[in-house]
Amino acid sequence: MSDKPVTRRNFLYITTGTFTAAGAASLVWPFVDQMNPDASVKALASTEVDLRPIALGQSITVLWRGKPVFIRRRTPEEISEAKAVSLDDLPDPQDDAARAINPEWLVMVGICTHLGCIPLGQKGEYNGWFCPCHGSHYDTSGRIRKGPAPTNLEIPDYVFLNDNTIKIG
Amino acid sequence: MSDNYVPKSAVGKWFNERLPLLDLIYGHLMPYPTPKNLNYFWTFGGILTFCLVTQIITGLVLAMHYVADADLAFASVEHIMRDVNYGWLLRYIHANGASLFFMAVYIHMARSMFYGSYKEPRELIWIIGVFIFLLMIATAFMGYVLPWGQMSFWGATVITNLFSAIPIVGESVTNWLWGGYAVGSPLLTRFFTLHYLMPFLIFALVILHVWALHVPGNNNPEGIDVVKGSQDTVPFHPHYVVKDLFALVVFLIIFAGFVFFVPNLLGHTDNYIQANPLQTPEHIVPEWYFLPFYAILRAVPDKLGGVILMVSAIAILAFLPWLDTSKVRSAKYRPLYKQFVWLFFANTIFLGYLGAQVADGLFLIMGRIATVYYFAHFIVILPLLGYIEKTKPLPKSLSEPVLTKEEKEMLASGATT
């Protein structure tokens, strides 16, 4: 700070400037926020799925928040295969138990963590999922094993409402 | 203050040497010599620019959520009001912004009329202004159709049917406008396209308007020529930047008052009912800013005649610089014109009042009288006044009218000694 005395004019400049900046910022916010997910989108933020029609070894894909969610009823072989993998072999180490509340049911967002394509089921070198866009291989727990994707397939928040129904979101 | 902009930074210098854009903007906003006596009526140019930019920005954002389809439009507007984050605010700013835009433009035009700003050498500024006004009318009308409420639909029906008054080809022209045999989805989609386009055309015309203004410089309340750079002018910045900003703040308080407290005051409740092609609302009126012209339309008991007269009421403005034969600009020095111009303003407001009433009986008769007076002002009163009016002597400079007798004598004696 200089030695110049603070004048009435300095005070007016600073208070006016501050007030204007605060006003402008608060005016800009609605124009930014209008592009965020709106109330009608948020209202669709959860999806309930009836699991009864899904047979052992079968997958379905449901839409949740506009994204595909894979629900796979895994076979005992797939489960044991997933559990047998050593965490040291994984680029993104995660235990299978942490990825499936009920080992029989694998629920995950069906979007490749690389650049957003939908991986194909029961394909690839690890008998899990394979992304055709850039060749990422996922195992039977949806964990990344090989290819450019950085992380495992995302597990959404979901709960078992009862034995036959889950609620995603 | 220097006339040329000298950038302080190296990047600024590099840029300005290759493209003197900053120079151009600086020249028009900072040292631009402005008469020192401009009153608050001269702040509406700045206010109108603000209005245009506000409408463009809010409109751009609304277009991200709006759907131009006869089946979906009404619901999409309700979606904006209820679901979209701050959608209610954006839409209320846009809707009330249109009204305030017209309020400001009418004051701006009235100021030009009162102080003779349209006269030589500023005719072209005025004419460009009339074209801006025309585009504003078209834009506002099309914008009002987009929510697809009852007033939107029937407003669109009535106005597009005006074209059916054209002899022989009228029906083909209206069918062409509609893209069908009645107002419907094709019309809505094309109105949306044009409503989106026109503000940018207005913006281009505004640039021409300001450019043309900055050639002769501003008129002023005395209506006399001032010598640029003389004692009669001051640089635009800071004098008029601050004055314009102050006026803008006052304008914004009124604007915010409408948006936050009475957002639907200037609209019509029937427009919250979805368009129904099978039923016309009981009482159909346009937005308030079209009412005087609507009254002129209804004053004529002939379809084609009404349309011609309504269009003429706006078109005649473009000829104002030549219809007014007086050489004296400001009404301050024209005792007769001063009374007639006030009468003209009152008559126009009265026409607006009549436009909102049922076109029947006494209202219809008064509407006809007011319509005749509206045109008489332009084609009888103004041309004659130039010849019969005895104008007051004009001051030699802007300082002269505000000086006291002693000061004038001092100046006079100072000049001789």
Coordinates of N, CA and C in Angstrom, one line a residue, chain A residues 26-27 29-43, chain B residues 54 57-58 61-62 64-65 79 82-87 89-90 93:
Chain A
S26 N -24.1 -12.7 -9.3 CA -25.4 -13.3 -8.9 C -26.3 -13.4 -10.1
L27 N -26.1 -12.4 -11.0 CA -27.0 -12.4 -12.2 C -26.5 -13.5 -13.2
W29 N -25.2 -16.4 -12.5 CA -25.5 -17.8 -12.0 C -26.7 -18.4 -12.7
P30 N -27.9 -17.7 -12.7 CA -29.1 -18.3 -13.4 C -28.8 -18.8 -14.8
F31 N -28.0 -18.0 -15.5 CA -27.7 -18.3 -16.9 C -26.8 -19.5 -17.0
V32 N -26.0 -19.8 -16.0 CA -25.2 -21.0 -16.0 C -26.0 -22.2 -15.5
D33 N -26.7 -22.0 -14.4 CA -27.4 -23.0 -13.8 C -28.6 -23.6 -14.6
Q34 N -29.1 -22.8 -15.5 CA -30.2 -23.3 -16.4 C -29.8 -24.5 -17.2
M35 N -28.5 -24.7 -17.4 CA -28.0 -25.8 -18.2 C -27.8 -27.1 -17.3
N36 N -27.8 -26.9 -16.0 CA -27.7 -28.1 -15.1 C -29.0 -29.0 -15.3
P37 N -28.9 -30.3 -14.8 CA -30.1 -31.1 -14.9 C -31.2 -30.4 -14.2
D38 N -32.4 -30.4 -14.8 CA -33.5 -29.7 -14.3 C -34.4 -30.6 -13.4
A39 N -35.5 -30.0 -12.9 CA -36.3 -30.7 -11.9 C -36.9 -32.0 -12.6
S40 N -37.3 -31.9 -13.9 CA -37.9 -33.0 -14.5 C -36.9 -34.2 -14.7
V41 N -35.6 -33.8 -14.9 CA -34.6 -34.8 -15.1 C -34.3 -35.5 -13.7
K42 N -34.2 -34.6 -12.7 CA -33.9 -35.1 -11.3 C -35.0 -36.0 -10.9
A43 N -36.2 -35.8 -11.3 CA -37.3 -36.6 -10.9 C -37.2 -38.0 -11.4
Chain B
T54 N -30.0 -7.9 -23.5 CA -30.7 -8.7 -22.6 C -31.7 -9.7 -23.3
I57 N -29.6 -12.5 -25.0 CA -29.0 -13.4 -24.1 C -30.1 -14.3 -23.5
T58 N -31.2 -13.7 -22.9 CA -32.2 -14.5 -22.3 C -32.9 -15.4 -23.4
V61 N -30.9 -18.5 -24.2 CA -31.0 -19.5 -23.2 C -32.4 -20.2 -23.2
L62 N -33.4 -19.4 -23.4 CA -34.7 -20.0 -23.5 C -34.8 -21.0 -24.7
M64 N -32.8 -22.9 -25.7 CA -32.2 -24.2 -25.3 C -33.2 -25.2 -24.7
H65 N -34.3 -24.6 -24.3 CA -35.3 -25.4 -23.6 C -36.7 -25.5 -24.3
H79 N -42.7 -26.2 -18.9 CA -41.5 -26.9 -18.4 C -40.4 -25.9 -18.0
R82 N -41.5 -24.4 -14.7 CA -41.6 -25.2 -13.5 C -40.3 -26.0 -13.2
D83 N -39.7 -26.5 -14.3 CA -38.6 -27.5 -14.1 C -37.2 -26.9 -14.3
V84 N -37.0 -26.1 -15.3 CA -35.7 -25.6 -15.6 C -35.2 -24.7 -14.5
N85 N -33.9 -24.9 -14.1 CA -33.4 -24.1 -13.1 C -33.4 -22.6 -13.4
Y86 N -34.1 -21.8 -12.6 CA -34.2 -20.4 -12.9 C -35.0 -20.1 -14.2
G87 N -35.7 -21.1 -14.7 CA -36.4 -20.9 -16.0 C -37.4 -19.8 -15.9
L89 N -37.3 -17.2 -14.0 CA -36.6 -15.9 -14.0 C -36.3 -15.5 -15.4
L90 N -35.7 -16.4 -16.2 CA -35.2 -16.2 -17.5 C -36.4 -15.8 -18.4
I93 N -37.8 -12.4 -17.4 CA -37.0 -11.3 -17.9 C -37.2 -11.1 -19.4

